[in-house]
Amino acid sequence: MTLLLVHNIKTHIMNPLLKESFEKLRSYCESQDFAGWEPYDGLNSKVFQALPFFKRSASCRLAVVRKFRRSPVNFRRIAQVPKEHNATGIALFLSGYCNLYRAVQRGMKPEIPQDDCLERIRHLARLLLSLKSKGHGGSCWGDNFDRQVRHKPLFPKNTPTVDATSFAVAALCEAYEITDDKDYLDEALSAADFVTDALHEDACGVNASKILSTCYRYTKNEEYKLLARTSAEACCEAQNKDGSWADSLDTGYNLEALQVFQDLTGDHSFRKNISRGFDFYIRNFFLADGIPKYYEDRIYPVDIRCPGQLFVVLSKSGKYGDWQHLTRKVMRWTLKNMQDRDGYFYYQVRAHSTSRIPYMGWSNAFMFHGLSCFLLNGYRQ
């Protein structure tokens, strides 16, 4: 039975549609050197930056951010918003190429030679390190744009966040495992200093647990394990009785982080939370025809990060074989409805419009990483 499941997964994963889709996405992202626009980058507009009065007004900044994020029409060329590298996006691409490299090792016949894939890993790792936020204790990363939130001060570009740092740490550790370049590992482990400082100042969310669990794996520092557990406990306390968190993405991220904590620390205290959360997640956020929902109680908007995160959750939990039928449907629907002929993926499908703007980090990096997980799981040994 197990051999039959593995055979079925391999047969599906290497079907022409998926292979063509992934190669078109890879070709597009490589042609842009992984730089692009993001939903919240409106304040990077050179036109806006040249208007001092508006630039100093919090309400004007918030209005600009909202206009650019919500509009299905892309004003960025007219407003002179440059295409840039986003740390989270680069980290996801790096993790994706690490998955691709391992899939080739396990027998996948790729369009990209293994040596070229290794060079991409080194290139992206160097690029990610160049995007580090400066002037902080420990390695950390943030967004490449100013961020204005209602009733809060402006967060300048490159202000480090635990979320962005968690993606970077995971990617650098994966790159270290493949290249044996200890600089990658040292930079990743240095992030523990940033996270522990942040935890002492405020609650940081479950991604702090991911970072500290990863650092514990390599150092066996019991303080990291204890702090990671504290963060995981806070996550589980916020879990709804039905097993969910706020939406599909939050539920998917939390499940991934809790699974990472369990796998890397050996602490299975939250296995019931993971089980209950996964059951709700898989049965309520994905329709029978493959539509990935953002919210439990309505279809729209369909956000491209939702199918991308599904493939990550299934990869981390080792449940691809159990849910391959649903996964195929989600994959088929996403490729048909959210991928452009040029290879990139759309950000959101809404009730009366579709945002076809080719966001590099928030759309394409998430799907690149998700598809790489899909490919890798067809070649598990």
mmCIF file of C-alpha atoms in Angstrom:
data_model
loop_
_atom_site.group_PDB
_atom_site.id
_atom_site.type_symbol
_atom_site.label_atom_id
_atom_site.label_comp_id
_atom_site.label_asym_id
_atom_site.label_seq_id
_atom_site.Cartn_x
_atom_site.Cartn_y
_atom_site.Cartn_z
ATOM 1 C CA MET A 1 0.000 0.000 0.000
ATOM 2 C CA THR A 2 2.812 2.438 0.912
ATOM 3 C CA LEU A 3 4.636 1.731 -2.329
ATOM 4 C CA LEU A 4 1.430 2.357 -4.272
ATOM 5 C CA LEU A 5 0.924 5.730 -2.571
ATOM 6 C CA VAL A 6 4.501 6.799 -3.302
ATOM 7 C CA HIS A 7 4.117 5.736 -6.933
ATOM 8 C CA ASN A 8 0.885 7.689 -7.292
ATOM 9 C CA ILE A 9 2.444 10.806 -5.794
ATOM 10 C CA LYS A 10 5.456 10.603 -8.082
ATOM 11 C CA THR A 11 3.300 10.068 -11.133
ATOM 12 C CA HIS A 12 1.192 13.088 -10.325
ATOM 13 C CA ILE A 13 4.030 15.359 -9.310
ATOM 14 C CA MET A 14 5.893 14.949 -12.539
ATOM 15 C CA ASN A 15 2.893 15.340 -14.815
ATOM 16 C CA PRO A 16 3.516 17.832 -17.641
ATOM 17 C CA LEU A 17 1.173 20.503 -16.281
ATOM 18 C CA LEU A 18 2.914 20.827 -12.930
ATOM 19 C CA LYS A 19 6.398 20.576 -14.384
ATOM 20 C CA GLU A 20 5.624 23.245 -16.968
ATOM 21 C CA SER A 21 4.039 25.480 -14.324
ATOM 22 C CA PHE A 22 7.011 25.274 -11.999
ATOM 23 C CA GLU A 23 9.535 25.892 -14.774
ATOM 24 C CA LYS A 24 7.594 28.938 -16.010
ATOM 25 C CA LEU A 25 7.542 30.331 -12.479
ATOM 26 C CA ARG A 26 11.240 29.646 -11.983
ATOM 27 C CA SER A 27 12.112 31.225 -15.313
ATOM 28 C CA TYR A 28 10.107 34.351 -14.512
ATOM 29 C CA CYS A 29 11.612 34.819 -11.045
ATOM 30 C CA GLU A 30 15.154 34.232 -12.251
ATOM 31 C CA SER A 31 14.664 36.716 -15.099
ATOM 32 C CA GLN A 32 13.826 39.362 -12.469
ATOM 33 C CA ASP A 33 16.706 38.295 -10.190
ATOM 34 C CA PHE A 34 13.979 37.716 -7.579
ATOM 35 C CA ALA A 35 13.279 41.465 -7.235
ATOM 36 C CA GLY A 36 9.805 42.934 -7.526
ATOM 37 C CA TRP A 37 6.918 44.831 -5.961
ATOM 38 C CA GLU A 38 5.028 44.006 -2.758
ATOM 39 C CA PRO A 39 1.472 44.869 -1.594
ATOM 40 C CA TYR A 40 2.647 47.348 1.064
ATOM 41 C CA ASP A 41 5.428 49.124 -0.855
ATOM 42 C CA GLY A 42 3.447 52.229 -1.848
ATOM 43 C CA LEU A 43 5.564 54.495 0.357
ATOM 44 C CA ASN A 44 8.603 53.563 -1.759
ATOM 45 C CA SER A 45 7.105 55.744 -4.516
ATOM 46 C CA LYS A 46 9.629 58.348 -5.639
ATOM 47 C CA VAL A 47 6.712 60.640 -6.465
ATOM 48 C CA PHE A 48 5.332 60.389 -2.925
ATOM 49 C CA GLN A 49 8.772 60.788 -1.361
ATOM 50 C CA ALA A 50 9.179 64.060 -3.287
ATOM 51 C CA LEU A 51 6.123 65.585 -1.537
ATOM 52 C CA PRO A 52 7.305 66.654 1.956
ATOM 53 C CA PHE A 53 3.907 67.664 3.323
ATOM 54 C CA PHE A 54 2.234 64.371 2.417
ATOM 55 C CA LYS A 55 5.300 62.389 3.429
ATOM 56 C CA ARG A 56 5.128 63.784 6.967
ATOM 57 C CA SER A 57 1.406 63.082 7.401
ATOM 58 C CA ALA A 58 0.529 59.733 8.995
ATOM 59 C CA SER A 59 -2.979 59.831 7.497
ATOM 60 C CA CYS A 60 -1.554 60.475 4.009
ATOM 61 C CA ARG A 61 0.941 57.653 4.404
ATOM 62 C CA LEU A 62 -1.801 55.286 5.510
ATOM 63 C CA ALA A 63 -4.011 56.322 2.576
ATOM 64 C CA VAL A 64 -1.193 55.662 0.094
ATOM 65 C CA VAL A 65 -0.433 52.243 1.552
ATOM 66 C CA ARG A 66 -4.102 51.245 1.428
ATOM 67 C CA LYS A 67 -4.586 52.524 -2.109
ATOM 68 C CA PHE A 68 -1.671 50.548 -3.478
ATOM 69 C CA ARG A 69 -2.519 47.404 -1.486
ATOM 70 C CA ARG A 70 -6.220 47.260 -2.316
ATOM 71 C CA SER A 71 -6.254 48.355 -5.947
ATOM 72 C CA PRO A 72 -6.278 45.610 -8.595
ATOM 73 C CA VAL A 73 -4.712 48.197 -10.926
ATOM 74 C CA ASN A 74 -0.954 48.570 -10.639
ATOM 75 C CA PHE A 75 0.034 52.226 -10.220
ATOM 76 C CA ARG A 76 3.628 51.447 -9.328
ATOM 77 C CA ARG A 77 5.248 52.252 -12.663
ATOM 78 C CA ILE A 78 3.516 55.626 -12.832
ATOM 79 C CA ALA A 79 4.336 56.349 -9.172
ATOM 80 C CA GLN A 80 7.939 55.205 -9.709
ATOM 81 C CA VAL A 81 7.971 52.431 -7.129
ATOM 82 C CA PRO A 82 11.205 50.500 -7.770
ATOM 83 C CA LYS A 83 11.395 46.738 -7.866
ATOM 84 C CA GLU A 84 13.456 45.591 -4.898
ATOM 85 C CA HIS A 85 14.478 42.481 -2.995
ATOM 86 C CA ASN A 86 12.324 41.533 -0.030
ATOM 87 C CA ALA A 87 14.017 39.538 2.743
ATOM 88 C CA THR A 88 11.076 37.189 3.337
ATOM 89 C CA GLY A 89 10.771 36.551 -0.382
ATOM 90 C CA ILE A 90 14.490 35.846 -0.811
ATOM 91 C CA ALA A 91 14.387 33.478 2.160
ATOM 92 C CA LEU A 92 11.472 31.563 0.634
ATOM 93 C CA PHE A 93 13.242 31.328 -2.714
ATOM 94 C CA LEU A 94 16.356 30.050 -0.942
ATOM 95 C CA SER A 95 14.339 27.398 0.896
ATOM 96 C CA GLY A 96 12.690 26.492 -2.402
ATOM 97 C CA TYR A 97 15.986 25.926 -4.185
ATOM 98 C CA CYS A 98 17.200 23.828 -1.249
ATOM 99 C CA ASN A 99 14.086 21.658 -1.679
ATOM 100 C CA LEU A 100 14.722 21.457 -5.417
ATOM 101 C CA TYR A 101 18.322 20.411 -4.822
ATOM 102 C CA ARG A 102 17.244 17.615 -2.487
ATOM 103 C CA ALA A 103 14.540 16.482 -4.904
ATOM 104 C CA VAL A 104 17.196 16.107 -7.606
ATOM 105 C CA GLN A 105 19.287 14.054 -5.192
ATOM 106 C CA ARG A 106 16.298 11.757 -4.697
ATOM 107 C CA GLY A 107 15.783 11.127 -8.384
ATOM 108 C CA MET A 108 13.863 14.018 -9.903
ATOM 109 C CA LYS A 109 14.958 14.938 -13.409
ATOM 110 C CA PRO A 110 14.907 18.732 -13.401
ATOM 111 C CA GLU A 111 15.275 21.365 -16.077
ATOM 112 C CA ILE A 112 18.003 22.953 -13.945
ATOM 113 C CA PRO A 113 21.277 21.020 -13.486
ATOM 114 C CA GLN A 114 22.232 20.288 -9.900
ATOM 115 C CA ASP A 115 25.378 22.429 -10.080
ATOM 116 C CA ASP A 116 23.322 25.389 -11.291
ATOM 117 C CA CYS A 117 20.859 24.806 -8.474
ATOM 118 C CA LEU A 118 23.734 24.852 -5.983
ATOM 119 C CA GLU A 119 24.949 28.144 -7.415
ATOM 120 C CA ARG A 120 21.465 29.598 -7.016
ATOM 121 C CA ILE A 121 21.516 28.542 -3.370
ATOM 122 C CA ARG A 122 24.816 30.318 -2.796
ATOM 123 C CA HIS A 123 23.650 33.418 -4.665
ATOM 124 C CA LEU A 124 20.412 33.677 -2.694
ATOM 125 C CA ALA A 125 22.151 33.024 0.628
ATOM 126 C CA ARG A 126 24.610 35.852 -0.063
ATOM 127 C CA LEU A 127 21.756 38.098 -1.119
ATOM 128 C CA LEU A 128 19.785 37.285 2.026
ATOM 129 C CA LEU A 129 22.770 38.110 4.223
ATOM 130 C CA SER A 130 23.154 41.446 2.434
ATOM 131 C CA LEU A 131 19.569 42.319 3.402
ATOM 132 C CA LYS A 132 20.151 42.049 7.155
ATOM 133 C CA SER A 133 18.895 44.928 9.267
ATOM 134 C CA LYS A 134 21.742 46.945 10.712
ATOM 135 C CA GLY A 135 22.368 48.114 14.268
ATOM 136 C CA HIS A 136 20.670 45.316 16.210
ATOM 137 C CA GLY A 137 21.903 42.611 18.544
ATOM 138 C CA GLY A 138 21.946 39.393 16.544
ATOM 139 C CA SER A 139 21.078 38.780 12.916
ATOM 140 C CA CYS A 140 17.621 39.997 11.954
ATOM 141 C CA TRP A 141 15.625 40.981 8.901
ATOM 142 C CA GLY A 142 12.702 43.238 8.019
ATOM 143 C CA ASP A 143 10.729 44.552 5.049
ATOM 144 C CA ASN A 144 12.105 46.686 2.226
ATOM 145 C CA PHE A 145 9.479 49.398 2.657
ATOM 146 C CA ASP A 146 8.189 51.870 5.225
ATOM 147 C CA ARG A 147 5.091 50.549 6.960
ATOM 148 C CA GLN A 148 2.291 52.739 8.273
ATOM 149 C CA VAL A 149 -0.347 51.142 10.502
ATOM 150 C CA ARG A 150 -3.402 52.894 11.929
ATOM 151 C CA HIS A 151 -2.814 54.498 15.346
ATOM 152 C CA LYS A 152 0.858 53.497 15.327
ATOM 153 C CA PRO A 153 4.086 55.305 14.430
ATOM 154 C CA LEU A 154 5.788 54.767 11.097
ATOM 155 C CA PHE A 155 7.905 51.620 10.913
ATOM 156 C CA PRO A 156 10.865 52.559 8.679
ATOM 157 C CA LYS A 157 12.020 50.122 6.021
ATOM 158 C CA ASN A 158 14.298 47.372 7.289
ATOM 159 C CA THR A 159 12.835 47.561 10.792
ATOM 160 C CA PRO A 160 13.462 43.948 11.879
ATOM 161 C CA THR A 161 10.571 41.625 12.636
ATOM 162 C CA VAL A 162 10.465 38.173 14.161
ATOM 163 C CA ASP A 163 8.353 36.937 11.237
ATOM 164 C CA ALA A 164 10.831 37.955 8.516
ATOM 165 C CA THR A 165 13.721 36.715 10.640
ATOM 166 C CA SER A 166 12.105 33.295 11.065
ATOM 167 C CA PHE A 167 12.005 32.735 7.295
ATOM 168 C CA ALA A 168 15.634 33.825 6.988
ATOM 169 C CA VAL A 169 16.846 31.551 9.792
ATOM 170 C CA ALA A 170 15.109 28.501 8.337
ATOM 171 C CA ALA A 171 16.490 29.182 4.854
ATOM 172 C CA LEU A 172 20.064 29.773 5.996
ATOM 173 C CA CYS A 173 20.071 26.554 8.022
ATOM 174 C CA GLU A 174 18.791 24.627 5.005
ATOM 175 C CA ALA A 175 21.523 26.208 2.878
ATOM 176 C CA TYR A 176 24.117 25.248 5.488
ATOM 177 C CA GLU A 177 22.984 21.612 5.412
ATOM 178 C CA ILE A 178 23.569 21.515 1.661
ATOM 179 C CA THR A 179 26.705 23.661 1.271
ATOM 180 C CA ASP A 180 28.383 23.064 4.652
ATOM 181 C CA ASP A 181 29.139 26.812 4.694
ATOM 182 C CA LYS A 182 29.329 27.564 8.405
ATOM 183 C CA ASP A 183 28.871 31.304 7.846
ATOM 184 C CA TYR A 184 25.225 30.607 7.018
ATOM 185 C CA LEU A 185 24.739 28.671 10.239
ATOM 186 C CA ASP A 186 26.527 31.248 12.368
ATOM 187 C CA GLU A 187 24.357 34.050 11.008
ATOM 188 C CA ALA A 188 21.209 32.018 11.616
ATOM 189 C CA LEU A 189 22.162 31.132 15.188
ATOM 190 C CA SER A 190 22.978 34.771 15.902
ATOM 191 C CA ALA A 191 19.279 35.530 15.426
ATOM 192 C CA ALA A 192 18.623 33.941 18.831
ATOM 193 C CA ASP A 193 20.040 37.078 20.464
ATOM 194 C CA PHE A 194 17.603 39.278 18.555
ATOM 195 C CA VAL A 195 14.645 37.045 19.407
ATOM 196 C CA THR A 196 15.416 36.706 23.104
ATOM 197 C CA ASP A 197 15.721 40.492 23.385
ATOM 198 C CA ALA A 198 12.418 40.885 21.570
ATOM 199 C CA LEU A 199 10.717 38.335 23.822
ATOM 200 C CA HIS A 200 11.806 40.241 26.897
ATOM 201 C CA GLU A 201 10.214 43.385 25.427
ATOM 202 C CA ASP A 202 6.972 41.953 24.069
ATOM 203 C CA ALA A 203 5.135 38.830 22.918
ATOM 204 C CA CYS A 204 6.497 37.933 19.493
ATOM 205 C CA GLY A 205 4.193 35.264 18.178
ATOM 206 C CA VAL A 206 4.853 31.660 17.369
ATOM 207 C CA ASN A 207 7.604 32.390 14.827
ATOM 208 C CA ALA A 208 9.862 33.148 17.781
ATOM 209 C CA SER A 209 9.396 29.491 18.696
ATOM 210 C CA LYS A 210 10.498 28.438 15.194
ATOM 211 C CA ILE A 211 13.698 30.441 15.438
ATOM 212 C CA LEU A 212 14.597 29.304 18.941
ATOM 213 C CA SER A 213 13.740 25.664 18.208
ATOM 214 C CA THR A 214 16.071 25.786 15.219
ATOM 215 C CA CYS A 215 18.827 27.344 17.313
ATOM 216 C CA TYR A 216 18.271 24.699 20.006
ATOM 217 C CA ARG A 217 18.717 21.959 17.408
ATOM 218 C CA TYR A 218 22.277 23.100 16.711
ATOM 219 C CA THR A 219 23.373 24.383 20.125
ATOM 220 C CA LYS A 220 21.333 22.335 22.651
ATOM 221 C CA ASN A 221 21.003 25.535 24.651
ATOM 222 C CA GLU A 222 18.235 24.773 27.147
ATOM 223 C CA GLU A 223 17.297 28.440 27.451
ATOM 224 C CA TYR A 224 16.345 28.463 23.771
ATOM 225 C CA LYS A 225 14.168 25.392 24.273
ATOM 226 C CA LEU A 226 12.446 26.935 27.296
ATOM 227 C CA LEU A 227 11.740 30.213 25.502
ATOM 228 C CA ALA A 228 10.547 28.336 22.422
ATOM 229 C CA ARG A 229 8.132 26.388 24.586
ATOM 230 C CA THR A 230 6.854 29.596 26.195
ATOM 231 C CA SER A 231 6.104 31.029 22.756
ATOM 232 C CA ALA A 232 4.399 27.797 21.683
ATOM 233 C CA GLU A 233 2.272 27.830 24.840
ATOM 234 C CA ALA A 234 1.089 31.365 24.078
ATOM 235 C CA CYS A 235 0.161 30.245 20.578
ATOM 236 C CA CYS A 236 -1.891 27.339 21.891
ATOM 237 C CA GLU A 237 -3.633 29.514 24.453
ATOM 238 C CA ALA A 238 -4.851 31.685 21.570
ATOM 239 C CA GLN A 239 -6.181 28.666 19.660
ATOM 240 C CA ASN A 240 -9.966 28.583 19.233
ATOM 241 C CA LYS A 241 -11.933 25.677 20.690
ATOM 242 C CA ASP A 242 -12.597 24.309 17.202
ATOM 243 C CA GLY A 243 -8.830 24.083 16.589
ATOM 244 C CA SER A 244 -8.473 27.122 14.349
ATOM 245 C CA TRP A 245 -6.767 30.454 14.679
ATOM 246 C CA ALA A 246 -7.883 33.678 12.932
ATOM 247 C CA ASP A 247 -7.825 32.512 9.303
ATOM 248 C CA SER A 248 -6.250 30.012 6.937
ATOM 249 C CA LEU A 249 -2.829 31.665 6.929
ATOM 250 C CA ASP A 250 -2.625 32.097 10.688
ATOM 251 C CA THR A 251 -3.744 28.518 11.203
ATOM 252 C CA GLY A 252 -1.243 27.238 8.641
ATOM 253 C CA TYR A 253 1.649 29.270 10.052
ATOM 254 C CA ASN A 254 0.893 28.189 13.615
ATOM 255 C CA LEU A 255 0.623 24.527 12.663
ATOM 256 C CA GLU A 256 3.952 24.738 10.863
ATOM 257 C CA ALA A 257 5.638 26.448 13.805
ATOM 258 C CA LEU A 258 4.253 24.016 16.388
ATOM 259 C CA GLN A 259 5.346 21.074 14.240
ATOM 260 C CA VAL A 260 8.848 22.540 13.942
ATOM 261 C CA PHE A 261 8.988 23.006 17.725
ATOM 262 C CA GLN A 262 7.916 19.407 18.293
ATOM 263 C CA ASP A 263 10.312 17.926 15.735
ATOM 264 C CA LEU A 264 13.386 19.930 16.741
ATOM 265 C CA THR A 265 13.026 19.844 20.530
ATOM 266 C CA GLY A 266 11.446 16.414 20.995
ATOM 267 C CA ASP A 267 8.765 18.005 23.176
ATOM 268 C CA HIS A 268 5.356 16.569 22.218
ATOM 269 C CA SER A 269 3.313 18.573 24.721
ATOM 270 C CA PHE A 270 1.302 20.262 21.988
ATOM 271 C CA ARG A 271 0.514 17.252 19.796
ATOM 272 C CA LYS A 272 -3.218 17.497 20.614
ATOM 273 C CA ASN A 273 -3.220 21.164 19.602
ATOM 274 C CA ILE A 274 -1.507 20.249 16.346
ATOM 275 C CA SER A 275 -3.917 17.392 15.675
ATOM 276 C CA ARG A 276 -7.013 19.458 16.437
ATOM 277 C CA GLY A 277 -5.711 22.410 14.454
ATOM 278 C CA PHE A 278 -4.773 20.341 11.416
ATOM 279 C CA ASP A 279 -8.155 18.604 11.343
ATOM 280 C CA PHE A 280 -9.975 21.943 11.275
ATOM 281 C CA TYR A 281 -7.503 23.428 8.798
ATOM 282 C CA ILE A 282 -7.690 20.685 6.197
ATOM 283 C CA ARG A 283 -11.477 20.251 6.406
ATOM 284 C CA ASN A 284 -12.602 23.876 6.503
ATOM 285 C CA PHE A 285 -10.221 26.019 4.447
ATOM 286 C CA PHE A 286 -10.174 23.971 1.232
ATOM 287 C CA LEU A 287 -13.287 23.240 -0.790
ATOM 288 C CA ALA A 288 -13.965 19.931 -2.521
ATOM 289 C CA ASP A 289 -13.259 21.481 -5.927
ATOM 290 C CA GLY A 290 -9.848 22.724 -4.749
ATOM 291 C CA ILE A 291 -10.583 26.383 -3.949
ATOM 292 C CA PRO A 292 -8.311 27.483 -1.066
ATOM 293 C CA LYS A 293 -10.224 29.814 1.256
ATOM 294 C CA TYR A 294 -8.693 32.598 3.322
ATOM 295 C CA TYR A 295 -11.626 32.722 5.762
ATOM 296 C CA GLU A 296 -13.674 29.798 7.004
ATOM 297 C CA ASP A 297 -17.088 31.361 6.332
ATOM 298 C CA ARG A 298 -16.574 32.779 2.822
ATOM 299 C CA ILE A 299 -14.683 32.075 -0.365
ATOM 300 C CA TYR A 300 -13.316 35.491 -1.251
ATOM 301 C CA PRO A 301 -10.680 36.733 -1.280
ATOM 302 C CA VAL A 302 -8.689 33.729 -2.488
ATOM 303 C CA ASP A 303 -5.108 34.568 -1.475
ATOM 304 C CA ILE A 304 -2.215 32.859 -3.262
ATOM 305 C CA ARG A 305 -0.367 32.324 0.017
ATOM 306 C CA CYS A 306 -3.084 29.903 1.191
ATOM 307 C CA PRO A 307 -2.327 27.088 -1.289
ATOM 308 C CA GLY A 308 1.384 27.786 -0.908
ATOM 309 C CA GLN A 309 1.155 27.338 2.865
ATOM 310 C CA LEU A 310 -0.945 24.173 2.506
ATOM 311 C CA PHE A 311 1.917 22.414 0.735
ATOM 312 C CA VAL A 312 4.320 23.557 3.471
ATOM 313 C CA VAL A 313 2.044 22.320 6.268
ATOM 314 C CA LEU A 314 1.628 18.927 4.609
ATOM 315 C CA SER A 315 5.382 18.702 4.076
ATOM 316 C CA LYS A 316 6.225 19.521 7.704
ATOM 317 C CA SER A 317 3.571 17.157 9.060
ATOM 318 C CA GLY A 318 4.400 14.296 6.702
ATOM 319 C CA LYS A 319 0.755 13.977 5.591
ATOM 320 C CA TYR A 320 1.014 14.296 1.832
ATOM 321 C CA GLY A 321 0.079 10.679 1.305
ATOM 322 C CA ASP A 322 -3.073 10.988 3.423
ATOM 323 C CA TRP A 323 -4.341 14.069 1.579
ATOM 324 C CA GLN A 324 -2.957 13.674 -1.936
ATOM 325 C CA HIS A 325 -6.431 13.679 -3.504
ATOM 326 C CA LEU A 326 -7.318 17.097 -2.031
ATOM 327 C CA THR A 327 -3.818 18.406 -2.682
ATOM 328 C CA ARG A 328 -4.113 17.561 -6.385
ATOM 329 C CA LYS A 329 -7.389 19.466 -6.600
ATOM 330 C CA VAL A 330 -5.984 22.529 -4.833
ATOM 331 C CA MET A 331 -2.943 22.459 -7.085
ATOM 332 C CA ARG A 332 -5.025 22.075 -10.238
ATOM 333 C CA TRP A 333 -7.400 24.914 -9.306
ATOM 334 C CA THR A 334 -4.519 27.238 -8.382
ATOM 335 C CA LEU A 335 -2.570 26.631 -11.569
ATOM 336 C CA LYS A 336 -5.676 27.144 -13.684
ATOM 337 C CA ASN A 337 -7.004 30.266 -11.984
ATOM 338 C CA MET A 338 -4.033 32.093 -10.476
ATOM 339 C CA GLN A 339 -1.009 31.606 -12.736
ATOM 340 C CA ASP A 340 -0.327 34.043 -15.572
ATOM 341 C CA ARG A 341 0.869 32.881 -18.965
ATOM 342 C CA ASP A 342 4.201 34.585 -18.166
ATOM 343 C CA GLY A 343 4.686 32.247 -15.216
ATOM 344 C CA TYR A 344 4.027 34.447 -12.199
ATOM 345 C CA PHE A 345 1.096 33.995 -9.811
ATOM 346 C CA TYR A 346 -1.656 36.478 -9.025
ATOM 347 C CA TYR A 347 -1.967 37.864 -5.517
ATOM 348 C CA GLN A 348 -5.717 37.519 -4.934
ATOM 349 C CA VAL A 349 -8.916 36.476 -6.672
ATOM 350 C CA ARG A 350 -11.765 38.582 -5.337
ATOM 351 C CA ALA A 351 -15.522 38.407 -5.849
ATOM 352 C CA HIS A 352 -15.569 40.988 -8.651
ATOM 353 C CA SER A 353 -11.930 41.435 -9.621
ATOM 354 C CA THR A 354 -8.515 39.792 -9.593
ATOM 355 C CA SER A 355 -5.273 41.408 -8.466
ATOM 356 C CA ARG A 356 -2.885 40.310 -11.217
ATOM 357 C CA ILE A 357 0.045 42.355 -9.953
ATOM 358 C CA PRO A 358 3.173 40.128 -9.924
ATOM 359 C CA TYR A 359 4.205 40.593 -6.291
ATOM 360 C CA MET A 360 7.529 38.864 -5.927
ATOM 361 C CA GLY A 361 7.721 38.020 -2.229
ATOM 362 C CA TRP A 362 4.066 37.890 -1.226
ATOM 363 C CA SER A 363 2.914 35.838 -4.221
ATOM 364 C CA ASN A 364 5.646 34.193 -6.238
ATOM 365 C CA ALA A 365 8.071 33.365 -3.448
ATOM 366 C CA PHE A 366 5.279 31.706 -1.446
ATOM 367 C CA MET A 367 4.215 29.603 -4.419
ATOM 368 C CA PHE A 368 7.791 28.804 -5.427
ATOM 369 C CA HIS A 369 8.435 27.483 -1.936
ATOM 370 C CA GLY A 370 5.094 25.677 -1.834
ATOM 371 C CA LEU A 371 5.616 24.021 -5.215
ATOM 372 C CA SER A 372 9.125 22.982 -4.192
ATOM 373 C CA CYS A 373 7.657 21.259 -1.124
ATOM 374 C CA PHE A 374 5.160 19.549 -3.424
ATOM 375 C CA LEU A 375 7.995 18.343 -5.663
ATOM 376 C CA LEU A 376 10.225 17.253 -2.805
ATOM 377 C CA ASN A 377 7.528 15.128 -1.207
ATOM 378 C CA GLY A 378 7.228 13.102 -4.376
ATOM 379 C CA TYR A 379 10.810 12.005 -3.853
ATOM 380 C CA ARG A 380 10.924 11.155 -0.179
ATOM 381 C CA GLN A 381 13.149 8.182 0.530
#
